[in-house]
Short mmCIF file of N, CA and C in Angstrom, two decimals:
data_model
loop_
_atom_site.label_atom_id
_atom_site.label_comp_id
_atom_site.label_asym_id
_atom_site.label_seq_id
_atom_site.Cartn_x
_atom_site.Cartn_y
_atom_site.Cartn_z
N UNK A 648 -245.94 -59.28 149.44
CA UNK A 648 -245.51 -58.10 150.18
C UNK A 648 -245.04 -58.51 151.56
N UNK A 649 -243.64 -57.68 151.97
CA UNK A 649 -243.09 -58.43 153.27
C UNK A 649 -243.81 -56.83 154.27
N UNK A 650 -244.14 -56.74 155.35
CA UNK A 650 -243.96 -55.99 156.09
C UNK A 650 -243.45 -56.44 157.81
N UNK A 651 -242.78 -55.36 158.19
CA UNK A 651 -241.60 -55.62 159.42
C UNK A 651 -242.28 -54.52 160.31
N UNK A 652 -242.30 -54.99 161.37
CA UNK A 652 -242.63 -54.30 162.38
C UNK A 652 -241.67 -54.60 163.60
N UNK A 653 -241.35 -53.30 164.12
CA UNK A 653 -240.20 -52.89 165.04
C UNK A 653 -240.88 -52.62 166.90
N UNK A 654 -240.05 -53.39 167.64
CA UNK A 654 -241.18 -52.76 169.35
C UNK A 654 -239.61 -52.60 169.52
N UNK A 655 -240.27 -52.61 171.24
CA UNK A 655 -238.69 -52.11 172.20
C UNK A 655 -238.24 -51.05 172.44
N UNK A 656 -238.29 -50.20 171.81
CA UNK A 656 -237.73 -48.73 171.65
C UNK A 656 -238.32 -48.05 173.10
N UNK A 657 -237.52 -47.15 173.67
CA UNK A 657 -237.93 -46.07 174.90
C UNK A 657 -237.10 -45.46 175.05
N UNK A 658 -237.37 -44.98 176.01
CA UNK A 658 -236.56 -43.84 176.82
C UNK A 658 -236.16 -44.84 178.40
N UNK A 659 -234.72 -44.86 178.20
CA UNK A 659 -233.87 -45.44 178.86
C UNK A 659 -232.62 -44.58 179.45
N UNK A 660 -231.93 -44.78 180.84
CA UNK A 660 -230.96 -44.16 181.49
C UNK A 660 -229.95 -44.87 181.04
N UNK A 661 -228.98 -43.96 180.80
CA UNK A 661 -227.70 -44.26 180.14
C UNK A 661 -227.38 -45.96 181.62
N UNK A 662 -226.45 -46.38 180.40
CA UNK A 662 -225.95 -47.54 181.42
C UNK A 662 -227.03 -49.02 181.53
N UNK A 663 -228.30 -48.52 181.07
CA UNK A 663 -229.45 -49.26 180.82
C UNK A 663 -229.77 -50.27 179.93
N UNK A 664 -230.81 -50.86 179.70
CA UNK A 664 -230.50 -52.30 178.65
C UNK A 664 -232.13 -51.72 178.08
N UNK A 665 -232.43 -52.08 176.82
CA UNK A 665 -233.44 -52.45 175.67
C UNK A 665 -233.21 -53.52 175.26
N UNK A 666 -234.56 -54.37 174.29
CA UNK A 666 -234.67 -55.29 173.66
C UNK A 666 -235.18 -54.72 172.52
N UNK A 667 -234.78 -54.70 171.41
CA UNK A 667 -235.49 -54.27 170.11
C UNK A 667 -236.36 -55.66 169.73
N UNK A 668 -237.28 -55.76 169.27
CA UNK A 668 -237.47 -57.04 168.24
C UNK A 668 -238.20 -56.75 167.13
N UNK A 669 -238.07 -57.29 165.79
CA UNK A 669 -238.24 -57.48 164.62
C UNK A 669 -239.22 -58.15 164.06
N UNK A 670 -240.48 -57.75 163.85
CA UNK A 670 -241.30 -59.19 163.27
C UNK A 670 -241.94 -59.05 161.81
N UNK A 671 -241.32 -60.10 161.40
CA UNK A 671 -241.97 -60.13 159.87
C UNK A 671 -242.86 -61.30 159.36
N UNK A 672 -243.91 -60.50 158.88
CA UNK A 672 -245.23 -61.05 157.89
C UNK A 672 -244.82 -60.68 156.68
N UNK A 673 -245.89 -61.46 156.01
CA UNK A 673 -246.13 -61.83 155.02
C UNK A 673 -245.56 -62.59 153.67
N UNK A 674 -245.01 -62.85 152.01
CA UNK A 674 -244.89 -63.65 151.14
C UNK A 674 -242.82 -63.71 151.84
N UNK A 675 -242.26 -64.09 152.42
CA UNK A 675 -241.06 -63.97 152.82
C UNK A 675 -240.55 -65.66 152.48
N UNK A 676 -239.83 -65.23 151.25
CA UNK A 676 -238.99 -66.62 150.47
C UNK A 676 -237.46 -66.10 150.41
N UNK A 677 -236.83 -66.76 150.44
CA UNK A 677 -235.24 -66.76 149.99
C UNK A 677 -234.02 -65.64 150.83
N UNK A 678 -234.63 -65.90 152.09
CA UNK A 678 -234.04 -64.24 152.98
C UNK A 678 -232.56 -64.61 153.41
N UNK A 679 -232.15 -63.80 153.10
CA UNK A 679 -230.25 -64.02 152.92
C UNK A 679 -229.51 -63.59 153.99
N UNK A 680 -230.59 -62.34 154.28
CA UNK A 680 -229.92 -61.53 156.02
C UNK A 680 -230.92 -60.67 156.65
N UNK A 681 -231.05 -60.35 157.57
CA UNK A 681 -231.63 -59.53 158.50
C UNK A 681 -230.97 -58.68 159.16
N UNK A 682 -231.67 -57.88 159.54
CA UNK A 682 -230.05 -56.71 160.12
C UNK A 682 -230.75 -55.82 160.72
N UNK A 683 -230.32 -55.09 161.60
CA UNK A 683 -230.44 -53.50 162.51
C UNK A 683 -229.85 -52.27 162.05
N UNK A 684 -230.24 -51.11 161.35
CA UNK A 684 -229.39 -49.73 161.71
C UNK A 684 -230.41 -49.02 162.17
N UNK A 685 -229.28 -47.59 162.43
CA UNK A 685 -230.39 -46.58 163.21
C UNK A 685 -229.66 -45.41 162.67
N UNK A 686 -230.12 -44.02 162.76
CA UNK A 686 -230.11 -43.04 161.93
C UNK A 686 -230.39 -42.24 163.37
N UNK A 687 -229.84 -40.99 163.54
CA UNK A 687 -229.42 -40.22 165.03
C UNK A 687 -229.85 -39.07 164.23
N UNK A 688 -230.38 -38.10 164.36
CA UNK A 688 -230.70 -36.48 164.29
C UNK A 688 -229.46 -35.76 163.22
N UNK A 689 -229.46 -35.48 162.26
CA UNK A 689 -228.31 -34.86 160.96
C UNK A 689 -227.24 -36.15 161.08
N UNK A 690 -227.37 -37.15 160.72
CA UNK A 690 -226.68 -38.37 160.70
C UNK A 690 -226.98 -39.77 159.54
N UNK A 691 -225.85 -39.90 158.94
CA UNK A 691 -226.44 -41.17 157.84
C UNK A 691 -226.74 -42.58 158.61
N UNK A 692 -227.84 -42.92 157.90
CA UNK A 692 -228.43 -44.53 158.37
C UNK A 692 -227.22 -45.22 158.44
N UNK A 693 -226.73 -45.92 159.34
CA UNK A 693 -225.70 -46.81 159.91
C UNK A 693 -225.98 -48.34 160.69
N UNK A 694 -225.05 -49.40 159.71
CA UNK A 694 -225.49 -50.17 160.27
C UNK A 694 -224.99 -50.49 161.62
N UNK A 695 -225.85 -50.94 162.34
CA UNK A 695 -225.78 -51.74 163.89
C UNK A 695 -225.18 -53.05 163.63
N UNK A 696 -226.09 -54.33 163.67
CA UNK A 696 -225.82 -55.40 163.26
C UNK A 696 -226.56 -56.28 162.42
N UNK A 697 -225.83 -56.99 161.98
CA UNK A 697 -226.68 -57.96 160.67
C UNK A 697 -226.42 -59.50 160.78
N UNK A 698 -227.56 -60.61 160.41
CA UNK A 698 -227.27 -61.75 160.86
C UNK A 698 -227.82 -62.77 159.46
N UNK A 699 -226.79 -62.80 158.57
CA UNK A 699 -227.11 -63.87 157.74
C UNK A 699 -228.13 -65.39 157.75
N UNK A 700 -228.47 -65.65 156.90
CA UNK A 700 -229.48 -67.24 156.64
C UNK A 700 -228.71 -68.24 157.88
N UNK A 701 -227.13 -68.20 157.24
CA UNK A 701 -226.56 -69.19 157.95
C UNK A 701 -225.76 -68.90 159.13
N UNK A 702 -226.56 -67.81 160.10
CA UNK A 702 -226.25 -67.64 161.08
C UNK A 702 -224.48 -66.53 161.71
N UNK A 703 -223.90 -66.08 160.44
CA UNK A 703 -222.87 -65.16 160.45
C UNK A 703 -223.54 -63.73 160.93
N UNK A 704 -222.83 -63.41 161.70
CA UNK A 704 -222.87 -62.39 162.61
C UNK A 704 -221.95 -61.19 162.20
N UNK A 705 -222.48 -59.97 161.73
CA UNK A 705 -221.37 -58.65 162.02
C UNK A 705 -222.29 -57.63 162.59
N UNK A 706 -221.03 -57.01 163.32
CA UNK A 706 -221.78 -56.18 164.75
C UNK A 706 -220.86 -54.73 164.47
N UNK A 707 -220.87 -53.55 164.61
CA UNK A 707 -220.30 -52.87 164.52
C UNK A 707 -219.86 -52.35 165.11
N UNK A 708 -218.46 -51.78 165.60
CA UNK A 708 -217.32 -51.64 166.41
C UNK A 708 -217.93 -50.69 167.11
N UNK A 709 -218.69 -49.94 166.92
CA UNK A 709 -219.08 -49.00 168.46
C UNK A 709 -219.97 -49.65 169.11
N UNK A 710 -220.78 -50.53 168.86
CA UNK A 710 -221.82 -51.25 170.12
C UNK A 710 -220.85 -52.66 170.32
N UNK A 711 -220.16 -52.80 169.53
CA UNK A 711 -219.27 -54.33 169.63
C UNK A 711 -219.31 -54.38 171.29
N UNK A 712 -219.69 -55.81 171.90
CA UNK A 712 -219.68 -56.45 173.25
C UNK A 712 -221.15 -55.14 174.37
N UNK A 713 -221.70 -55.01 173.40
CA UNK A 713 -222.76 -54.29 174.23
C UNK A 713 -224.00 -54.90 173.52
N UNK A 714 -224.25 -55.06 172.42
CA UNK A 714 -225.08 -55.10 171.52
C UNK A 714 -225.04 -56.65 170.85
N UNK A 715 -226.08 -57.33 170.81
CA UNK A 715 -226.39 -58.87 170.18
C UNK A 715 -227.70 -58.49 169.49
N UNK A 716 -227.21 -59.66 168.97
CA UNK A 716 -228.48 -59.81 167.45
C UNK A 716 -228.46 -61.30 167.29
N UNK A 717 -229.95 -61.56 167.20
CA UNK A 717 -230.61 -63.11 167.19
C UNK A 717 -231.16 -62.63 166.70
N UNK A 718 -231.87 -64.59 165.71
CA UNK A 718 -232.97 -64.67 165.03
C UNK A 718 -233.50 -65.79 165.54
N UNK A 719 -234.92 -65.52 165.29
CA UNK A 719 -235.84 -66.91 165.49
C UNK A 719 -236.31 -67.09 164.31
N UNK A 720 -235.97 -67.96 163.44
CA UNK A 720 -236.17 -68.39 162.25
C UNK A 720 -237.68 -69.01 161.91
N UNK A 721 -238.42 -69.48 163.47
CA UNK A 721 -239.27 -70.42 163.04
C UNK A 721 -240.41 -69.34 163.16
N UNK A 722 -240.61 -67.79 163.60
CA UNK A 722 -240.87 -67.06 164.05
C UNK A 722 -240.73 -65.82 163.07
N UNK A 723 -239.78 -66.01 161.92
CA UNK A 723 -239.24 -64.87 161.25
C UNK A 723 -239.26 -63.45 162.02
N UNK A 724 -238.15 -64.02 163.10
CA UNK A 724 -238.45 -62.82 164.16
C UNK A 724 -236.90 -62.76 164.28
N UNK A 725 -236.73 -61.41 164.60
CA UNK A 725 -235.10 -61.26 164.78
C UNK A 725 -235.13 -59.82 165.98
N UNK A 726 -234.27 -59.85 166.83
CA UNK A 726 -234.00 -59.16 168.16
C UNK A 726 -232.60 -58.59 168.42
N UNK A 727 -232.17 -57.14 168.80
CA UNK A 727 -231.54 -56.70 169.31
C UNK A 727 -231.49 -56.83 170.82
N UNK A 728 -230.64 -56.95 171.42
CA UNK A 728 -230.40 -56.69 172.71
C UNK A 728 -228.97 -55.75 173.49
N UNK A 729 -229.85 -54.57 173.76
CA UNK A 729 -228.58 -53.49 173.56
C UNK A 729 -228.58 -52.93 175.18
N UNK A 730 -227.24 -53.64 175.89
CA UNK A 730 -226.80 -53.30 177.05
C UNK A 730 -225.91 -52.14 177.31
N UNK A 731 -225.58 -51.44 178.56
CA UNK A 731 -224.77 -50.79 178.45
C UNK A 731 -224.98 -49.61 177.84
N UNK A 732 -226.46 -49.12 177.65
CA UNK A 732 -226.83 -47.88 176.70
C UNK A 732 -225.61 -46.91 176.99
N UNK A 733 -225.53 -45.86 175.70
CA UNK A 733 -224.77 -44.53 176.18
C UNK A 733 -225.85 -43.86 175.32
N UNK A 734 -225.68 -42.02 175.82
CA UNK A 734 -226.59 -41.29 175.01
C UNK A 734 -226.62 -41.25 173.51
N UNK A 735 -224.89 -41.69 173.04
CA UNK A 735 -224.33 -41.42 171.61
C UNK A 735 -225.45 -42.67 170.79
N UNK A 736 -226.19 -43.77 171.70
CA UNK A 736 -226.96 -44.74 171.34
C UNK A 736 -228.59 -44.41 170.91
N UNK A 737 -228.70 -43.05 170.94
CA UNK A 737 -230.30 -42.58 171.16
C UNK A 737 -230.21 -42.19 169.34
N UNK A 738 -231.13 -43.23 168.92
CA UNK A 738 -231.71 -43.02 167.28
C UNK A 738 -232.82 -43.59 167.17
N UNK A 739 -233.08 -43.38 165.87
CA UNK A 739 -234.14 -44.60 165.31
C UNK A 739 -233.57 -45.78 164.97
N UNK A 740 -234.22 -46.83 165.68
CA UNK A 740 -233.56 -48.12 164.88
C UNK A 740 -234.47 -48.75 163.93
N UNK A 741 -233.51 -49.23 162.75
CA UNK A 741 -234.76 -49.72 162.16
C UNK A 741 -234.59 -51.46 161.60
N UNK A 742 -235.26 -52.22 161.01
CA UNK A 742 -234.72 -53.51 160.98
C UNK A 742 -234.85 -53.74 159.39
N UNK A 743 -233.82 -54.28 159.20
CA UNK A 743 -234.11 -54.62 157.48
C UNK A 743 -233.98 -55.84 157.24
N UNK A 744 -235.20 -56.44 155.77
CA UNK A 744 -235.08 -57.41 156.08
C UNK A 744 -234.33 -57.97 153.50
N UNK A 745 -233.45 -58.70 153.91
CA UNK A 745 -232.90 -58.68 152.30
C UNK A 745 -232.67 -59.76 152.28
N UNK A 746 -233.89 -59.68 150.76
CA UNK A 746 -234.68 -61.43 150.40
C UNK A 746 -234.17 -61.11 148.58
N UNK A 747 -233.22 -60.98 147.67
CA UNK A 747 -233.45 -60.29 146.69
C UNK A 747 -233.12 -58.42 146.61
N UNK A 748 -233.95 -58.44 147.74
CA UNK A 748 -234.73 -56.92 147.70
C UNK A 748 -234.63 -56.67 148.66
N UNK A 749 -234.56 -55.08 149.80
CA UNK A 749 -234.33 -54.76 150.48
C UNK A 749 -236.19 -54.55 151.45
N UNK A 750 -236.10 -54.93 152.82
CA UNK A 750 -237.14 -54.35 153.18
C UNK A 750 -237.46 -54.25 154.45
N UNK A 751 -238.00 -52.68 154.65
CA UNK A 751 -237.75 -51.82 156.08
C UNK A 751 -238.40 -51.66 156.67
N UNK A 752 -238.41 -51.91 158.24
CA UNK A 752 -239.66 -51.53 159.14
C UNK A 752 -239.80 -50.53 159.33
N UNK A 753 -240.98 -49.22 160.11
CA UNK A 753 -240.87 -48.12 160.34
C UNK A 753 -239.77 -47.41 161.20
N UNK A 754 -239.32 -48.24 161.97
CA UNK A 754 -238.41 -48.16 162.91
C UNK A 754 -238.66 -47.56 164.48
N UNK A 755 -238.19 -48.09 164.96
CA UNK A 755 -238.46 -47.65 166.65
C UNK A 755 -237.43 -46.63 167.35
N UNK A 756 -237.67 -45.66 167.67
CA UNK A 756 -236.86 -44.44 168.65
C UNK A 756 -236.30 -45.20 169.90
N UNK A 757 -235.16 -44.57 169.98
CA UNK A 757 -234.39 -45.17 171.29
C UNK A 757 -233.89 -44.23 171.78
N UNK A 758 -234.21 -43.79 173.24
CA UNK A 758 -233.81 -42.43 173.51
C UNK A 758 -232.74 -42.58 175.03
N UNK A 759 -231.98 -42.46 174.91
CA UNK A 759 -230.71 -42.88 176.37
C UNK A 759 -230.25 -41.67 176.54
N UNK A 760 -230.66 -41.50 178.09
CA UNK A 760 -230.28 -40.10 178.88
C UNK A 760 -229.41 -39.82 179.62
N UNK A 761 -228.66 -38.73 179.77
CA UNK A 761 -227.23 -38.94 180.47
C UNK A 761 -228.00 -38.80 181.73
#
């Protein structure tokens, strides 16, 4: 059983910076990608960004040059770092982690105020 646990999340002033980070325990073999979305109030889960085994990067065109995504591999730890908040940025984020199989942390609230 993998479980992911999500920090970072607050209540932040627009223009502001967060660190999300990602940490995963437990049986974690063969993990292909790691990734960020977040899901906003009557809105479909959307991805943020995702960061393959071998280090390929896709980021998605509305946080594109605001928003990075690392992993610490030795750590099975993986991190958002989201500058430049705007309010349109206030969701749940959540981190997924796909080994085979898909698998989701509870996710952390991010709340950016005009």
């Amino acid at each position: 059983q993998v479980q992911l646990v999500e920090s970072g999340g607050g209540l932040v002033q627009a223009g502001g910076s967060l660190r999300l980070s990602c940490a995963a325990s437990g049986n974690i073999f063969g993990i292909t990608s790691m990734g960020w979305y977040r899901q906003a109030p009557g809105k479909q889960r959307e991805l943020v960004a995702s960061i393959t085994s071998g280090g390929m990067i896709n980021v998605a065109d509305s946080v594109k040059g605001r928003f990075s995504i690392s992993r610490d591999n030795a750590k099975n730890a993986m991190y958002l770092q989201m500058n430049s908040l705007k309010p349109e940025d206030t969701a749940v984020y959540y981190c997924v982690l796909r080994a085979g199989v898909s698998y989701w942390g509870q996710g952390t609230q991010v709340t950016v105020s005009s």
